[in-house]
PDB file of C-alpha atoms in Angstrom:
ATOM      1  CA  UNK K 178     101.480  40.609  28.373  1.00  0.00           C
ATOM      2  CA  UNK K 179     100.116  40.504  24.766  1.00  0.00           C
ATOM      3  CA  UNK K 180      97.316  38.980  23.344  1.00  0.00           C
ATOM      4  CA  UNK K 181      96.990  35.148  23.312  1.00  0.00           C
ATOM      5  CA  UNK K 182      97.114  34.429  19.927  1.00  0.00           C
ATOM      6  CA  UNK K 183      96.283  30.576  19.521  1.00  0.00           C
ATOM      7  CA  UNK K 184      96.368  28.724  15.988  1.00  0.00           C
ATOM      8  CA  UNK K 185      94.414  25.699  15.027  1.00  0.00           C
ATOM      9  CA  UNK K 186      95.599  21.963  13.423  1.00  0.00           C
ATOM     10  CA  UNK K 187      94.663  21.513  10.479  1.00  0.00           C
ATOM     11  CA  UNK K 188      93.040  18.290  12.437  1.00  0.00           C
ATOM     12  CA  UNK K 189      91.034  21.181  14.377  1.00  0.00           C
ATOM     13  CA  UNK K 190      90.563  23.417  11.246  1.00  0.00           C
ATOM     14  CA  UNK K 191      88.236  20.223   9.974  1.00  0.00           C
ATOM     15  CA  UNK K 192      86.201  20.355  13.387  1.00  0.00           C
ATOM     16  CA  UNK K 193      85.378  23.742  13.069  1.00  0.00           C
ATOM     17  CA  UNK K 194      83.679  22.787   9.584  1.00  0.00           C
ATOM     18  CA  UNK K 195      80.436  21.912  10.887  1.00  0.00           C
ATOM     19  CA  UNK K 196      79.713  25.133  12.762  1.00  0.00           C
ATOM     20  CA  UNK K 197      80.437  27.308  10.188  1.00  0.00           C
ATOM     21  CA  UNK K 198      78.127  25.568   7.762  1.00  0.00           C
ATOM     22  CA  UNK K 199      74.935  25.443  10.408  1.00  0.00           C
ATOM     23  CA  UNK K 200      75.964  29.150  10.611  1.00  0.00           C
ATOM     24  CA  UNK K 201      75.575  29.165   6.974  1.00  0.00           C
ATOM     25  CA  UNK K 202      71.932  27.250   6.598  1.00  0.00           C
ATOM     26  CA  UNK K 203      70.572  29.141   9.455  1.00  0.00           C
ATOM     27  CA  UNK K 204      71.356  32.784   8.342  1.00  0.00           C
ATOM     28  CA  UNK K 205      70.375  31.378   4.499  1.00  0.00           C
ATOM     29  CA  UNK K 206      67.144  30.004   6.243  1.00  0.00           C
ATOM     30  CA  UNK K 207      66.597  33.798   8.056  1.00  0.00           C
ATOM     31  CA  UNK K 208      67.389  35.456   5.158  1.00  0.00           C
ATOM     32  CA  UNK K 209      64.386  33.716   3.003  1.00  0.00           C
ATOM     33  CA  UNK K 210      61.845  34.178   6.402  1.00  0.00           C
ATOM     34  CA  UNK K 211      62.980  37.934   6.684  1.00  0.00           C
ATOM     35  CA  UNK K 212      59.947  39.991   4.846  1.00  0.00           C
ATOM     36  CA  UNK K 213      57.464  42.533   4.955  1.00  0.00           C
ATOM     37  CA  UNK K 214      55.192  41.809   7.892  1.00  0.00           C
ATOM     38  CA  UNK K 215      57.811  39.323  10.258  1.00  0.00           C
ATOM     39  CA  UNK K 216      58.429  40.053  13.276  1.00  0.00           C
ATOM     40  CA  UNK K 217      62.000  40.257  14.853  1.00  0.00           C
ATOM     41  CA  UNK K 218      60.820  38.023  17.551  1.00  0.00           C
ATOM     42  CA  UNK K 219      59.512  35.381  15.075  1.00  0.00           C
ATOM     43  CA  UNK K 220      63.246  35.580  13.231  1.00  0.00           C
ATOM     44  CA  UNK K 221      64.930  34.945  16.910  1.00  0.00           C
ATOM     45  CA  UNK K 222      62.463  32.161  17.469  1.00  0.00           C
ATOM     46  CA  UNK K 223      63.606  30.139  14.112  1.00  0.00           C
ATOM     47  CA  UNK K 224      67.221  30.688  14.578  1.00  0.00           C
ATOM     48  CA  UNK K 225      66.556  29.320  18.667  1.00  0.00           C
ATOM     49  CA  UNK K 226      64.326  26.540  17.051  1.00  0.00           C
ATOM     50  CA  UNK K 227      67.356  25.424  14.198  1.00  0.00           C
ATOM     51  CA  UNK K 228      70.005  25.751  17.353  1.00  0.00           C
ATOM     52  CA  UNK K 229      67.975  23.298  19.792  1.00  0.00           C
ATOM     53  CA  UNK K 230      67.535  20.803  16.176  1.00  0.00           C
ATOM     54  CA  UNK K 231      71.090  20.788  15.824  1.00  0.00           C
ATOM     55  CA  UNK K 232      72.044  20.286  19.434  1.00  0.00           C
ATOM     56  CA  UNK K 233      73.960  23.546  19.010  1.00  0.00           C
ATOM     57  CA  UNK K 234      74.618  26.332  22.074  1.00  0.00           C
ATOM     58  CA  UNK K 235      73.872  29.576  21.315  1.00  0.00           C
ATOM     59  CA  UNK K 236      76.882  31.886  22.064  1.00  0.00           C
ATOM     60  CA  UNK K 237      74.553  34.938  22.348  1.00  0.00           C
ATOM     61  CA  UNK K 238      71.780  34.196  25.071  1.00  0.00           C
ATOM     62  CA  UNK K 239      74.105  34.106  28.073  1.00  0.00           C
ATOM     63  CA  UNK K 240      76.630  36.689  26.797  1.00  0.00           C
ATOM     64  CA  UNK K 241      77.402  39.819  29.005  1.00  0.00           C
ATOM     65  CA  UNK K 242      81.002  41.541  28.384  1.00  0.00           C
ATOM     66  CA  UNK K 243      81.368  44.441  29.626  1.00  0.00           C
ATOM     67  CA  UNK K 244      79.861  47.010  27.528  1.00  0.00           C
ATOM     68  CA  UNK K 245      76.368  45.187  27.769  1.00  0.00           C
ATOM     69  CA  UNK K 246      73.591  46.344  30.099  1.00  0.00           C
ATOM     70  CA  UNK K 247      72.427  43.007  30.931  1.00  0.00           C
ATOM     71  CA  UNK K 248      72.909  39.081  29.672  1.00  0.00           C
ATOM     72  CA  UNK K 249      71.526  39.356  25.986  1.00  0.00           C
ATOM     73  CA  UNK K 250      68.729  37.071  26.267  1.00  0.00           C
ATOM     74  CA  UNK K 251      67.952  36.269  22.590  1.00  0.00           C
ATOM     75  CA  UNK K 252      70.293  33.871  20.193  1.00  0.00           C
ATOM     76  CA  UNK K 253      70.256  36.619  16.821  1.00  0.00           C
ATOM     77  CA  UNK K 254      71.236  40.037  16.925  1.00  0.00           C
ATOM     78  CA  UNK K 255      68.620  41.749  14.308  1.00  0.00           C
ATOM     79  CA  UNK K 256      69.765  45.195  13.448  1.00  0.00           C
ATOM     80  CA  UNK K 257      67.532  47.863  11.640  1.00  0.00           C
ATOM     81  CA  UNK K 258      67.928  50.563  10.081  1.00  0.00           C
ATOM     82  CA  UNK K 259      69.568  53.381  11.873  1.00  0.00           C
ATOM     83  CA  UNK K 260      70.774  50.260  14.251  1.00  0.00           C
ATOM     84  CA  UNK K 261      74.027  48.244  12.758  1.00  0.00           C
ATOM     85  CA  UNK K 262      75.303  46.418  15.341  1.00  0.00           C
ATOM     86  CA  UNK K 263      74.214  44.051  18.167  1.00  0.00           C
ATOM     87  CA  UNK K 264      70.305  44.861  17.849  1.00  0.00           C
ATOM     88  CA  UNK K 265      68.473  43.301  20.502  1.00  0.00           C
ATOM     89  CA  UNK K 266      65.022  41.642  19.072  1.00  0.00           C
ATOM     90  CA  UNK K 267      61.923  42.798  20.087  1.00  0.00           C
ATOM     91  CA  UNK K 268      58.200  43.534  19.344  1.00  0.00           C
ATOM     92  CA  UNK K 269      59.092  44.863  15.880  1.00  0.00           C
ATOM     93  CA  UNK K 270      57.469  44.062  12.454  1.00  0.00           C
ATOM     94  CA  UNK K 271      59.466  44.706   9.737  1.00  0.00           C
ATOM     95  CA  UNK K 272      57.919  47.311   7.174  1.00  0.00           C
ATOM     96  CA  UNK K 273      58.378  47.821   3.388  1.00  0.00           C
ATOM     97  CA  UNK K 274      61.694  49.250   3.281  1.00  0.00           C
ATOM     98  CA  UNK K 275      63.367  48.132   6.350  1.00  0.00           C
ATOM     99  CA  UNK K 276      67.240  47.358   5.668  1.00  0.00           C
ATOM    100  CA  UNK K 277      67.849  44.466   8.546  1.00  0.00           C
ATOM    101  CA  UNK K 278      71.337  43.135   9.607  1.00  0.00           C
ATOM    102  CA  UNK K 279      70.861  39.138  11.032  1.00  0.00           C
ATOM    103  CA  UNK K 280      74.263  38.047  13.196  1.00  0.00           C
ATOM    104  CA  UNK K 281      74.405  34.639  14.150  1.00  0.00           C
ATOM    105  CA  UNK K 282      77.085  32.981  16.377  1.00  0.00           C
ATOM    106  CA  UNK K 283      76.579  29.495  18.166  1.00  0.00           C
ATOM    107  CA  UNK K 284      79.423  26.468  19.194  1.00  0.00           C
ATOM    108  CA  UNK K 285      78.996  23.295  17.093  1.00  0.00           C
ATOM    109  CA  UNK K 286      81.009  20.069  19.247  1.00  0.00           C
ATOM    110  CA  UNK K 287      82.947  23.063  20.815  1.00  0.00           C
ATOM    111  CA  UNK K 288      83.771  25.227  18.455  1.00  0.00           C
ATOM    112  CA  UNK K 289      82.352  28.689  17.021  1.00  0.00           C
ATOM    113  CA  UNK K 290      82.047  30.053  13.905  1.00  0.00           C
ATOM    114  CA  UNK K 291      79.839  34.084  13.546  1.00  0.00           C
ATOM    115  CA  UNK K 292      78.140  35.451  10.511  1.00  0.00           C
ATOM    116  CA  UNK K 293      76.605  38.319   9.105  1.00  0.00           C
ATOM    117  CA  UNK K 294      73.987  39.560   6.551  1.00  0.00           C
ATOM    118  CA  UNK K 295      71.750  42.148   5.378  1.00  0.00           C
ATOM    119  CA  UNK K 296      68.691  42.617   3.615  1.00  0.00           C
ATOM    120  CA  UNK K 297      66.280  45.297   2.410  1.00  0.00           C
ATOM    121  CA  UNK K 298      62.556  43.671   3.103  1.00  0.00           C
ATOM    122  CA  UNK K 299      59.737  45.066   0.395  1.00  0.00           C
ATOM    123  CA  UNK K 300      60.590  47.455  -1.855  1.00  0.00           C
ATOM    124  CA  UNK K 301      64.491  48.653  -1.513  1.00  0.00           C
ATOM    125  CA  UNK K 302      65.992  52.336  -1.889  1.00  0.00           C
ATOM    126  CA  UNK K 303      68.867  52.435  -4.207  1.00  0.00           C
ATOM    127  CA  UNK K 304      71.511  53.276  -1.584  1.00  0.00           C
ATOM    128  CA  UNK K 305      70.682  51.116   0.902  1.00  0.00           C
ATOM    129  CA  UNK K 306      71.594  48.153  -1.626  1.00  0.00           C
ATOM    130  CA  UNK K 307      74.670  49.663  -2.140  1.00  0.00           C
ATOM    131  CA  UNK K 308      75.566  50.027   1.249  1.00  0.00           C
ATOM    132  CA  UNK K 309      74.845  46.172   1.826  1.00  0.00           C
ATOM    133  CA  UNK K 310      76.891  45.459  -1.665  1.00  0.00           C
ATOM    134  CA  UNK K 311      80.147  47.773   0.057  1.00  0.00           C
ATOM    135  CA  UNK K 312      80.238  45.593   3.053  1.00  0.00           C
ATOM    136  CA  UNK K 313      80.019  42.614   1.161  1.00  0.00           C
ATOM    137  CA  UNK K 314      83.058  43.559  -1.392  1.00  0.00           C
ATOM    138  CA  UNK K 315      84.763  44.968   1.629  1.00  0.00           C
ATOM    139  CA  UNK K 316      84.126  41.486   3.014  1.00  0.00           C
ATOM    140  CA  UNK K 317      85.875  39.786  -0.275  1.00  0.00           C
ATOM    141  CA  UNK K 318      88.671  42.133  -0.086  1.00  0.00           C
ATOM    142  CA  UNK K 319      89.581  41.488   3.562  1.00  0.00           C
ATOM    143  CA  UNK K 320      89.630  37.425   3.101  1.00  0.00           C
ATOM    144  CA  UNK K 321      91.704  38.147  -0.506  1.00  0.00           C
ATOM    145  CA  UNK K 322      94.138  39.250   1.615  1.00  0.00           C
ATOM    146  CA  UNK K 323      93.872  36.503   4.733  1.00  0.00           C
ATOM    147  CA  UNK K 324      97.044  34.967   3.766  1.00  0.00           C
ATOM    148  CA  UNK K 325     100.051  33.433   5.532  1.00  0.00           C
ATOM    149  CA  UNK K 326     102.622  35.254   5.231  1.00  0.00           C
ATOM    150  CA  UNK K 327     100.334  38.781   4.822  1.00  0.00           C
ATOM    151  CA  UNK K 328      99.744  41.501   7.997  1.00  0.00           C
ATOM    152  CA  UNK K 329      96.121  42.252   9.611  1.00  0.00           C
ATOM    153  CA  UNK K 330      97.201  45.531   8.380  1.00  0.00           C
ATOM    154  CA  UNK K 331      96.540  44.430   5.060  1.00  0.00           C
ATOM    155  CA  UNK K 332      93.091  42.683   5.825  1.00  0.00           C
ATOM    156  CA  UNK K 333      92.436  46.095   7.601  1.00  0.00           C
ATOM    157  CA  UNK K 334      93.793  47.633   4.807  1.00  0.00           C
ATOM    158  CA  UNK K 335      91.635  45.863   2.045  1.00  0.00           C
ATOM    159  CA  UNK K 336      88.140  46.649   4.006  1.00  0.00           C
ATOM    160  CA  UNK K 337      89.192  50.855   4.704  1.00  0.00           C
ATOM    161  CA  UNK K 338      89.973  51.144   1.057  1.00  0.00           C
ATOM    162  CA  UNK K 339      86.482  50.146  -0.267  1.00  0.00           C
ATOM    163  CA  UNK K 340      84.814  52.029   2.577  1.00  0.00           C
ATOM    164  CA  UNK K 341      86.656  55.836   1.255  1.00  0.00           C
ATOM    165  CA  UNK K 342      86.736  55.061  -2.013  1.00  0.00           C
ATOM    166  CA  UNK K 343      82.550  55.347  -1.541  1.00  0.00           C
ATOM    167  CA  UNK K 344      83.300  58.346   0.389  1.00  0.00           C
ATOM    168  CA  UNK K 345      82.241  56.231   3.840  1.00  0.00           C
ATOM    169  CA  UNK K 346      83.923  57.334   7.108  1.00  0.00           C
ATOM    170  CA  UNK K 347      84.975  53.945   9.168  1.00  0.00           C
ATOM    171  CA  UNK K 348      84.330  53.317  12.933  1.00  0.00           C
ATOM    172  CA  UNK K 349      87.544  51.480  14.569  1.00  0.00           C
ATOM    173  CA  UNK K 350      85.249  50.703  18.036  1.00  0.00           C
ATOM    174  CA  UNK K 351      84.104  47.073  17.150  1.00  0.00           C
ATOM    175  CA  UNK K 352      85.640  44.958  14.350  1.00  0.00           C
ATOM    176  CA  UNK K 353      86.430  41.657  13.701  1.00  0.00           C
ATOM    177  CA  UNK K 354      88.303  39.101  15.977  1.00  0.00           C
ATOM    178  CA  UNK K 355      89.502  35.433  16.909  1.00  0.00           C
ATOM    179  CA  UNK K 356      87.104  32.754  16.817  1.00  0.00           C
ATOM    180  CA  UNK K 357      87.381  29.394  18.558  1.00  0.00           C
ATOM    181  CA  UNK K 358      86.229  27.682  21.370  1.00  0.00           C
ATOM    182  CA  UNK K 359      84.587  31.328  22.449  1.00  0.00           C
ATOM    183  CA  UNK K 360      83.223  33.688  20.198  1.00  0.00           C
ATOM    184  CA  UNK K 361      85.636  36.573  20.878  1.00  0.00           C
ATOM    185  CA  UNK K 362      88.987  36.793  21.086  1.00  0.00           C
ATOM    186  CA  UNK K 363      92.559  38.049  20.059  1.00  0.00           C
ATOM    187  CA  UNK K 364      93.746  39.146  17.362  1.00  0.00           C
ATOM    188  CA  UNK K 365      91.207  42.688  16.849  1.00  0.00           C
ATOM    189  CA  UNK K 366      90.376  43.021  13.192  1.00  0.00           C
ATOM    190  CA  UNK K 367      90.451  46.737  12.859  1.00  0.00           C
ATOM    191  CA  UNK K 368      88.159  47.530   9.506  1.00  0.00           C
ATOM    192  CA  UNK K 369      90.052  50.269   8.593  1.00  0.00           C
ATOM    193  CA  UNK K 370      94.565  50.206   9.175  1.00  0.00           C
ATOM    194  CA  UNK K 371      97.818  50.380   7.165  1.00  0.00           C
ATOM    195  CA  UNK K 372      99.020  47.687   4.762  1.00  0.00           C
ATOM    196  CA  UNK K 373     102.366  45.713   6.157  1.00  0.00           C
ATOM    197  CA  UNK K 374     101.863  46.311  10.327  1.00  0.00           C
ATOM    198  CA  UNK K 375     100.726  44.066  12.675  1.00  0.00           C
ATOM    199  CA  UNK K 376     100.314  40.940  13.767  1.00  0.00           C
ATOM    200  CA  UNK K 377     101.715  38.671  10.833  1.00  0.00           C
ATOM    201  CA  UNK K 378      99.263  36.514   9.428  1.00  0.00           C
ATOM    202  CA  UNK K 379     100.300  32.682   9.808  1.00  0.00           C
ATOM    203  CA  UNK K 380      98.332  29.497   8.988  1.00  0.00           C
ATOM    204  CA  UNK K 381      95.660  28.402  11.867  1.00  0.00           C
ATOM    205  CA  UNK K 382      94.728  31.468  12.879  1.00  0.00           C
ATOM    206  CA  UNK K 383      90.914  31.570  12.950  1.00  0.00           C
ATOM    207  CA  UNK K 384      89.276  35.096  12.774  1.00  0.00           C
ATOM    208  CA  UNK K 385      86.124  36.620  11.643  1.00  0.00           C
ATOM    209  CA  UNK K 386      86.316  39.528   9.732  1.00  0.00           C
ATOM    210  CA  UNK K 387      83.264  42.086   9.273  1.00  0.00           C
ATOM    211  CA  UNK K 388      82.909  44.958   7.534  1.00  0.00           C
ATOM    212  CA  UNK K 389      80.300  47.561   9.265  1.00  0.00           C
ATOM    213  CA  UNK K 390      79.132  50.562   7.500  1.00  0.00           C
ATOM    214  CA  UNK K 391      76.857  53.324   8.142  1.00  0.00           C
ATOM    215  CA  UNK K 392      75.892  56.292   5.108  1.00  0.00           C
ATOM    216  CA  UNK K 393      76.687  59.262   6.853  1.00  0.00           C
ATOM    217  CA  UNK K 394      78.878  58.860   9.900  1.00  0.00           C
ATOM    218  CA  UNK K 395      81.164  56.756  11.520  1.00  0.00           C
ATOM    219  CA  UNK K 396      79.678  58.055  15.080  1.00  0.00           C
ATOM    220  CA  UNK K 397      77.301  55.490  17.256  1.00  0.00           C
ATOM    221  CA  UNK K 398      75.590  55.491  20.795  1.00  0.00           C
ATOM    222  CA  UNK K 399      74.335  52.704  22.608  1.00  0.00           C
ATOM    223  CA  UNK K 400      70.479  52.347  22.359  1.00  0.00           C
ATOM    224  CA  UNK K 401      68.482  52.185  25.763  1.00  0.00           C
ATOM    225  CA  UNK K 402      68.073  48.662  25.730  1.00  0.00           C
ATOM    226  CA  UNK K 403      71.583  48.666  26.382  1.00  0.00           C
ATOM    227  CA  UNK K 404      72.229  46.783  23.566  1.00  0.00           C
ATOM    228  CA  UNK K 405      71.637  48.033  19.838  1.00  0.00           C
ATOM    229  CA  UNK K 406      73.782  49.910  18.154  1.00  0.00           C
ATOM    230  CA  UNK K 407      73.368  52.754  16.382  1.00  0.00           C
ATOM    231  CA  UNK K 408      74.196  55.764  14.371  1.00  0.00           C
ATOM    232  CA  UNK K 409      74.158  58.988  15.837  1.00  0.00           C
ATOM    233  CA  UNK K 410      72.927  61.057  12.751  1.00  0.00           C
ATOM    234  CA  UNK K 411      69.884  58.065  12.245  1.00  0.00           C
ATOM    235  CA  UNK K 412      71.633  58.023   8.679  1.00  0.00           C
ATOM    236  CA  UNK K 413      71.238  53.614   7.842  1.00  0.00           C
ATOM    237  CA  UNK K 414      73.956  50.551   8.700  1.00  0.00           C
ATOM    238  CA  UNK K 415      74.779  47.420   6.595  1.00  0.00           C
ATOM    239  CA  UNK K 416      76.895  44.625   8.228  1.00  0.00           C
ATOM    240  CA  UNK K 417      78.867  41.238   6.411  1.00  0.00           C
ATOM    241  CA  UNK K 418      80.667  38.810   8.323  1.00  0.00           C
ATOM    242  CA  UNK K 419      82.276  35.757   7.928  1.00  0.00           C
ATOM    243  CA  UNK K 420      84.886  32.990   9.962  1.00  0.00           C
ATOM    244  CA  UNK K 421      87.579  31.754   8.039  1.00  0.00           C
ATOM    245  CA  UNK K 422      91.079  30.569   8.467  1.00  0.00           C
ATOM    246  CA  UNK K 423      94.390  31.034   7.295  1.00  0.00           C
ATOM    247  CA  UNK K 424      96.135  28.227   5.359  1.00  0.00           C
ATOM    248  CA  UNK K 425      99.079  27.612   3.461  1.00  0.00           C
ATOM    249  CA  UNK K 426      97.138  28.843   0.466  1.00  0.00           C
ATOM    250  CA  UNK K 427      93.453  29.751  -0.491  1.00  0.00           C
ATOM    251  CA  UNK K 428      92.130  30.920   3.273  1.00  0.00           C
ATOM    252  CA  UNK K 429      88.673  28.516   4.444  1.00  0.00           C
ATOM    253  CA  UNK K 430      85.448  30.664   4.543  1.00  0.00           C
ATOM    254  CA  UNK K 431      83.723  28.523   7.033  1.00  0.00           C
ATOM    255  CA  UNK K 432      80.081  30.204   7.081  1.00  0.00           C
ATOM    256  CA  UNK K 433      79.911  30.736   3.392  1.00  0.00           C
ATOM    257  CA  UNK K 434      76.530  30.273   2.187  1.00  0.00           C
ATOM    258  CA  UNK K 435      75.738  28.447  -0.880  1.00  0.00           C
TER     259      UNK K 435
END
């Protein structure tokens, strides 16, 4: 059997609404707390404070698939540095420098919506604003082409070309994917792929798309909190994401920020 691909009402495509935009105001609320001198555990303690305010369930604190050492245990992944992906928070101040990625996923009345940022704290290097400014036009690029009608080849497509046109080699191990009443499911959204194949794009389909990048190397290993992510040459990661849905026309960015 393939993948269970299941599209939304437009009915349900208005339900979803809410989640993505408390997605939204608490990564815009992280994002302004996220400094010089904050620790990781003081970012994972507003984001769990803004969850229980809104009556929200966080889909992070209880989730274990497969390729995780234990149940994660916070409600924010905070990524830095050399770590992209899935960073567990701990006892870590954040120093002058640091680039930080903040993913946030929680269900709102049922349904999910996921989101992704980053930010240099203090004083930023050059390239490590750049890196954050690829993912994010690699970001744009993949909703441009989140159309009915269109392939997830061509969202792939859209987010691989910006990548090598920097000269950035492009992991294929964790990418986007459906959102809905879970956090993860079908389709995959590879970030790299070939324009015109794959599953064709029709209107209801719910996915969130997210760029990952690191400078140097496409190559990770699991840290030994079982968790983070990282790159195996230490080179630095940047990581957008946002839900949206297809629709006759213009696709929905639910988690936009304002």
């Amino acid at each position: 059997m393939g993948p269970v691909i299941e599209l939304r009402t437009p009915a349900q495509i208005e339900e979803m609404r809410p989640a993505g935009r408390f997605v939204a105001s608490v990564l815009t609320a992280l994002l302004e707390k996220a400094d010089v001198g904050v620790n990781l555990l003081e970012l994972d303690e507003l984001a769990h404070r803004m969850i229980r305010e809104q009556g929200a369930e966080s889909c992070y604190i209880d989730y274990h698939p497969s390729f995780g050492a234990s149940p994660f245990g916070k409600v924010l992944c905070t990524s830095v540095n050399d770590a992209v992906l899935h960073g567990l928070p701990h006892d870590y101040v954040l120093a002058d420098g640091d680039l930080v990625s903040l993913d946030f996923a929680v269900s709102v009345d049922g349904w999910v919506s996921d989101s992704a940022v980053s930010k240099v704290v203090g004083t930023p290097r050059e390239e490590d604003l750049r890196l954050i400014e690829l993912t994010e036009v690699a970001l744009a690029a993949g909703i441009e082409q989140a159309r009915s009608g269109n392939r997830m080849g061509d969202i792939s497509h859209a987010i691989g070309s910006v990548a090598h046109e920097a000269g950035l080699s492009v992991n294929l191990q964790f990418g986007g994917h459906g959102v809905g009443r879970t956090m993860h499911g079908d389709p995959h959204v590879a970030n790299d792929g070939r324009p015109g194949r794959g599953l064709k794009l029709k209107p209801g389909l719910v996915i969130a798309i997210e760029p990952w990048f690191l400078h140097t190397t496409d190559e990770i290993y699991i840290d030994a909190d079982g968790w983070t992510i990282k790159s195996k040459d230490g080179s630095r990661g940047a990581h957008s994401e946002h839900t949206i849905a297809i629709t006759d026309g213009d696709p929905i960015v639910f988690t936009a920020r304002d």
